[in-house]
Short mmCIF file of N, CA, C and O in Angstrom, two decimals:
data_model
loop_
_atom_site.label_atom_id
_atom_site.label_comp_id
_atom_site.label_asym_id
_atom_site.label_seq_id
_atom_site.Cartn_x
_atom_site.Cartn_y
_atom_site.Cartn_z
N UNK A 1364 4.57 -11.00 -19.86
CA UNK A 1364 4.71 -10.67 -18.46
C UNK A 1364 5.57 -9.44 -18.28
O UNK A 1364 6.40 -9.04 -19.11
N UNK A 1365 5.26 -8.78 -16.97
CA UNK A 1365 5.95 -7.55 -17.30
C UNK A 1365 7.46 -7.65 -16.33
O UNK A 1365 7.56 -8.27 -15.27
N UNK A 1366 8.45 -6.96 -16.95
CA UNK A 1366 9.65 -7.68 -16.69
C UNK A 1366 10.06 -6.82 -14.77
O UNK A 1366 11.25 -6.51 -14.81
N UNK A 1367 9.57 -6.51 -13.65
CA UNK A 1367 10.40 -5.79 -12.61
C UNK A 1367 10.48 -6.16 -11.44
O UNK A 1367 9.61 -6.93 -11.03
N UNK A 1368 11.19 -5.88 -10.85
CA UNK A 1368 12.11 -6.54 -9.85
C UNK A 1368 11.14 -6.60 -7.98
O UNK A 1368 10.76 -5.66 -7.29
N UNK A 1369 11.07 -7.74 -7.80
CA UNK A 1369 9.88 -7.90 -6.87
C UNK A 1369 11.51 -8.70 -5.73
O UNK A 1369 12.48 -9.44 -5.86
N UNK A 1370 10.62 -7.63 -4.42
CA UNK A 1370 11.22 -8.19 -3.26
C UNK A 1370 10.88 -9.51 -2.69
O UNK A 1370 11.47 -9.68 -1.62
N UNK A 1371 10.12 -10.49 -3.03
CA UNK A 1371 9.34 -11.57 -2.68
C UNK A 1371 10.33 -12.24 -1.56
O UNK A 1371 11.44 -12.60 -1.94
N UNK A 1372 9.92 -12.44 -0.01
CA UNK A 1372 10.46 -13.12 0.66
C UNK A 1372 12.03 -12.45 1.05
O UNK A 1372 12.91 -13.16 1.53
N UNK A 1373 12.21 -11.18 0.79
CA UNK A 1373 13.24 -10.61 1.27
C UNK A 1373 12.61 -9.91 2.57
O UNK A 1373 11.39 -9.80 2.68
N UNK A 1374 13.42 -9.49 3.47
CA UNK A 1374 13.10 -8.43 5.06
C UNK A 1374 12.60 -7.49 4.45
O UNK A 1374 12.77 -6.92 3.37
N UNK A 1375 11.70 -7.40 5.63
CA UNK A 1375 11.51 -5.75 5.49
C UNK A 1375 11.97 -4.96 6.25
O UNK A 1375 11.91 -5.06 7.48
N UNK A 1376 12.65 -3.82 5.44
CA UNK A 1376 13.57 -2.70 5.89
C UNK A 1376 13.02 -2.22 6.95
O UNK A 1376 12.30 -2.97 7.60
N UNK A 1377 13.21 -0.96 7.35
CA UNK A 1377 12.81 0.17 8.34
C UNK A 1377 12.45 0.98 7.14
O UNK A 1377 11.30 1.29 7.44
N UNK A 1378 12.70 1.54 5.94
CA UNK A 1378 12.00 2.18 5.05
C UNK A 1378 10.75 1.80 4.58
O UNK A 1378 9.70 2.44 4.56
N UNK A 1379 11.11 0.16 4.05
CA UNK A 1379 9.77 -0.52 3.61
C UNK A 1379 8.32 -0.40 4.91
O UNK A 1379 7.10 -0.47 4.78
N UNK A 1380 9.03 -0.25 5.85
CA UNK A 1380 7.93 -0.31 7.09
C UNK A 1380 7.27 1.12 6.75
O UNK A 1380 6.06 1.18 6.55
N UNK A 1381 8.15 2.39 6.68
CA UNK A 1381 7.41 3.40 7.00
C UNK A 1381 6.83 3.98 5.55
O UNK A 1381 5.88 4.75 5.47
N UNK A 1382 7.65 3.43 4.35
CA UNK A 1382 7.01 3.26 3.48
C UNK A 1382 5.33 3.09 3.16
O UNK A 1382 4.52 3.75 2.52
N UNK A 1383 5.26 1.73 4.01
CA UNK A 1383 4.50 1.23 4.32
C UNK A 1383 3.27 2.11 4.66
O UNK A 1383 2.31 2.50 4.01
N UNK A 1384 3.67 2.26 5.89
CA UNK A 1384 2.96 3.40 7.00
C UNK A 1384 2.42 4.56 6.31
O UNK A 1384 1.22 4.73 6.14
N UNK A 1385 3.13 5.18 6.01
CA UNK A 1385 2.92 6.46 5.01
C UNK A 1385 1.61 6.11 4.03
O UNK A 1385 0.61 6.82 3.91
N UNK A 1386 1.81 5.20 3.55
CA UNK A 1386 0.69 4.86 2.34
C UNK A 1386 -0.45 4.05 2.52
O UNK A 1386 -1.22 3.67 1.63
N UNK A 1387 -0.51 3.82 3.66
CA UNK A 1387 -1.65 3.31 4.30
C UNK A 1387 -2.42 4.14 4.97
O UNK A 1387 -3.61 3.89 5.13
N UNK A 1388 -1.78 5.34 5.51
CA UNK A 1388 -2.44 6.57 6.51
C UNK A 1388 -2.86 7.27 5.03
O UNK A 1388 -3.91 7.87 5.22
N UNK A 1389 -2.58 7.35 4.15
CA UNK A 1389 -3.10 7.94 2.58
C UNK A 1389 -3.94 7.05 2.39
O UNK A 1389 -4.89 7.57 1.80
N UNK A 1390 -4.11 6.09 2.55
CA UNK A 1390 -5.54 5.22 2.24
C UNK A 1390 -5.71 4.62 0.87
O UNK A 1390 -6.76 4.45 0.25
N UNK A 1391 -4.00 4.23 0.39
CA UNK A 1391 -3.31 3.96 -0.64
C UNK A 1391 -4.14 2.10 -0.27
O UNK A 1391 -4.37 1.63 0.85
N UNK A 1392 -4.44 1.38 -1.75
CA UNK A 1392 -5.01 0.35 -1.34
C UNK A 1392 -3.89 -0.40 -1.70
O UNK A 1392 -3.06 -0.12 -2.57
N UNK A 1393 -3.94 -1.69 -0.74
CA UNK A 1393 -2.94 -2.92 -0.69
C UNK A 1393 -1.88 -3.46 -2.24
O UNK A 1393 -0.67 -3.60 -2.40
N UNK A 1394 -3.01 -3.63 -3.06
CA UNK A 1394 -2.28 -3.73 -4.29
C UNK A 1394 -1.47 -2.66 -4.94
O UNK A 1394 -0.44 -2.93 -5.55
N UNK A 1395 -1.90 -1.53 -4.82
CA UNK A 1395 -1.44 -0.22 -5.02
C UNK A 1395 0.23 -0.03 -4.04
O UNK A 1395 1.26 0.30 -4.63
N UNK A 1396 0.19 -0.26 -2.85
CA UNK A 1396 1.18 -0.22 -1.94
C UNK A 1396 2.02 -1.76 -2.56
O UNK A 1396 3.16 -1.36 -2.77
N UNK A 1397 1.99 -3.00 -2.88
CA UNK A 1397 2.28 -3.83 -3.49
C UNK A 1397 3.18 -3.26 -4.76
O UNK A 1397 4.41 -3.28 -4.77
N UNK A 1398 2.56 -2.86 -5.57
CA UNK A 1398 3.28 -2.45 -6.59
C UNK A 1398 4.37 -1.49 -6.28
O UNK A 1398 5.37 -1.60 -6.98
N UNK A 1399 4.37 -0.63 -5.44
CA UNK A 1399 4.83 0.52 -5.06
C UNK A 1399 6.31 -0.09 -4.70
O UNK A 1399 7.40 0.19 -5.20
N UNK A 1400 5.98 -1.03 -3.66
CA UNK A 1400 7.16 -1.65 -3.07
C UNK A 1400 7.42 -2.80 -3.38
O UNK A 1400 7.98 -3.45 -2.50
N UNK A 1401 7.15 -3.48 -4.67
CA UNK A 1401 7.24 -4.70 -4.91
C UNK A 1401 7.12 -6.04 -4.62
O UNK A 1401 7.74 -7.02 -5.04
N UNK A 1402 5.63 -5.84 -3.34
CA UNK A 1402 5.57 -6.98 -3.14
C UNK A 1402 4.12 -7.78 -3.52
O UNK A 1402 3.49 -7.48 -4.54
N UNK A 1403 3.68 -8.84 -2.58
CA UNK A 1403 2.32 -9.18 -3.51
C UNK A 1403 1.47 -8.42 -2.20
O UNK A 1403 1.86 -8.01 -1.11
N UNK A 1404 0.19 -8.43 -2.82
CA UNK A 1404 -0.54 -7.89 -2.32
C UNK A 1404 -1.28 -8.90 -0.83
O UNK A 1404 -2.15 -8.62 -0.01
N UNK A 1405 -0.72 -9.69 -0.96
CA UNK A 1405 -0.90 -10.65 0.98
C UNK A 1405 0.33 -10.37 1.59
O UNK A 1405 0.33 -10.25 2.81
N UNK A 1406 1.49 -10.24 0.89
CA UNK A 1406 2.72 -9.87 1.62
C UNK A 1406 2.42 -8.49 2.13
O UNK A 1406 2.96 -8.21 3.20
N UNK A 1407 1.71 -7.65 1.62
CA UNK A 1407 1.74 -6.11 2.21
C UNK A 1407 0.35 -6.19 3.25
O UNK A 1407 0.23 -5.38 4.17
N UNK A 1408 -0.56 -7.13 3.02
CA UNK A 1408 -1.91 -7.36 3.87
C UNK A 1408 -1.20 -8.24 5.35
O UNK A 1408 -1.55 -7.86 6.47
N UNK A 1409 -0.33 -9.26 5.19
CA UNK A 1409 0.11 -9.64 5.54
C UNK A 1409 1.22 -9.05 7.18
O UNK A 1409 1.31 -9.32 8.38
N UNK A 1410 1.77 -8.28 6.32
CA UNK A 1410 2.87 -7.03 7.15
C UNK A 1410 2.01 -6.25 7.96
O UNK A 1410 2.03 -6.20 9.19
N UNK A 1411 1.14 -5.56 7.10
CA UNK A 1411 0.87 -4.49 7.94
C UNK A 1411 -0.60 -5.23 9.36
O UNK A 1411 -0.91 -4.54 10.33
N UNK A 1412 -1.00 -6.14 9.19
CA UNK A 1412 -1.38 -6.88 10.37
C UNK A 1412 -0.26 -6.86 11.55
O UNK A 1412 -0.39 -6.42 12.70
N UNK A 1413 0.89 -7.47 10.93
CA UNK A 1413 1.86 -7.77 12.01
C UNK A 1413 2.12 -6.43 12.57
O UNK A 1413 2.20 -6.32 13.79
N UNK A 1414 2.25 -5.57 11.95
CA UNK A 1414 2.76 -4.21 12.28
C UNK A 1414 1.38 -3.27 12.89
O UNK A 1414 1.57 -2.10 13.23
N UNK A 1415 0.33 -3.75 12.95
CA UNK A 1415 -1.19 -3.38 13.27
C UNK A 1415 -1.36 -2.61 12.56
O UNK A 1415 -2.26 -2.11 13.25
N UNK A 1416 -1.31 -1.73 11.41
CA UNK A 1416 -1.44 -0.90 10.08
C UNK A 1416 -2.54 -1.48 9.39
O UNK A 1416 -2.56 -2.56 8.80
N UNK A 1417 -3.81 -0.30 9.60
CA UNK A 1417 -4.64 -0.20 9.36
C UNK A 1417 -4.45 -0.31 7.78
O UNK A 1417 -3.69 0.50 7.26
N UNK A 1418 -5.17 -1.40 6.88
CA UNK A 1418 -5.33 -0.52 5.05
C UNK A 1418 -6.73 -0.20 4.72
O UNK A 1418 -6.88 -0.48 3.53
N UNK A 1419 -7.70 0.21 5.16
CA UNK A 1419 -8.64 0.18 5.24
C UNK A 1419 -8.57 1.80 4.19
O UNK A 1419 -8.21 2.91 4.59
N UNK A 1420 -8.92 1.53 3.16
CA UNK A 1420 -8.91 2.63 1.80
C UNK A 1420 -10.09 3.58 1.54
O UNK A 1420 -11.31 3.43 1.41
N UNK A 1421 -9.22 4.64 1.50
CA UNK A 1421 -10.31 5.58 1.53
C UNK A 1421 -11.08 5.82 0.27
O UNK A 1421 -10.74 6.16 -0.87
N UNK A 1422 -12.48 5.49 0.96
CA UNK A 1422 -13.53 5.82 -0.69
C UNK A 1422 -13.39 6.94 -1.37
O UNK A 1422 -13.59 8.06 -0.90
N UNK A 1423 -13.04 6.71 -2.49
CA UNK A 1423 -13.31 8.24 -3.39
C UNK A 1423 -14.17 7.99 -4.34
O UNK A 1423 -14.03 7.11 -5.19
N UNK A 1424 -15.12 8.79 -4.25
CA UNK A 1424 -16.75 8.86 -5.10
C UNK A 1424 -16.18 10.61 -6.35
O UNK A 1424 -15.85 11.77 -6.14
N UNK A 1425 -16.38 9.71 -7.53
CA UNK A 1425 -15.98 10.67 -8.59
C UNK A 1425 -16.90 11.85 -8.61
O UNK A 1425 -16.69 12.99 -9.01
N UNK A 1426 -18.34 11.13 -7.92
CA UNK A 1426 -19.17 12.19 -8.24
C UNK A 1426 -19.23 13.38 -6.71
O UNK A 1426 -19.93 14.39 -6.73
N UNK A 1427 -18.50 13.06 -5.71
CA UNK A 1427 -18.07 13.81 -4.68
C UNK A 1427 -17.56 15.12 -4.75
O UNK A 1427 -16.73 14.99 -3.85
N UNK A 1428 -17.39 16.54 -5.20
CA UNK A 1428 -16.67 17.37 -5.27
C UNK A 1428 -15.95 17.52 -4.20
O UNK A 1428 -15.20 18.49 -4.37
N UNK A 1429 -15.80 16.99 -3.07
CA UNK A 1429 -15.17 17.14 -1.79
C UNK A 1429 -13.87 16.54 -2.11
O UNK A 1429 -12.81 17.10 -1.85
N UNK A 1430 -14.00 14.97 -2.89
CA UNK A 1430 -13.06 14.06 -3.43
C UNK A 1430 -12.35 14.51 -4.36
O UNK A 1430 -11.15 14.32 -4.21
N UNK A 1431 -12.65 15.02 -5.22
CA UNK A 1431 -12.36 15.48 -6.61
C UNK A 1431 -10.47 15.90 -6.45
O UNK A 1431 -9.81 15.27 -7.26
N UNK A 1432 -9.68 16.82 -5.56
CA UNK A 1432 -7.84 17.66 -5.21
C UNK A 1432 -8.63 16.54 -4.31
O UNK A 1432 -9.80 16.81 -4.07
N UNK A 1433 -8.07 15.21 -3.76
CA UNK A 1433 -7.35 14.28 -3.25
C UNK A 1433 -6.27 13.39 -4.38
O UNK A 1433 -5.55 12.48 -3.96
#
């Protein structure tokens, strides 16, 4: 198991919020934002409902050259 330090069931800050925010308007996906901030990935699905924060992730198609500098 890998050994790091998870906020589980602690508040969420005013950083963790905009944290939050920030990486969801990037179209950063739930588990991805989870790891980021150490929580599980329903705790961050979870939050950003309450907070109305869209995670709705942006597709990136490898074979897209439009995608390619995101």
């Amino acid at each position: 198991m890998a050994n790091y330090d998870r906020t589980t069931g602690a508040p969420w800050s005013a950083d963790d919020l905009d944290q939050l925010r920030i990486l969801a308007a990037e179209g950063t996906s739930a588990s991805v934002i989870g790891v980021q901030l150490g929580r599980t990935e329903k705790a961050i699905s979870h939050q950003a409902s309450l907070e109305g924060i869209s995670l709705t992730s942006v597709s990136r198609n490898p074979y897209d050259p439009d995608t390619l500098d995101r």
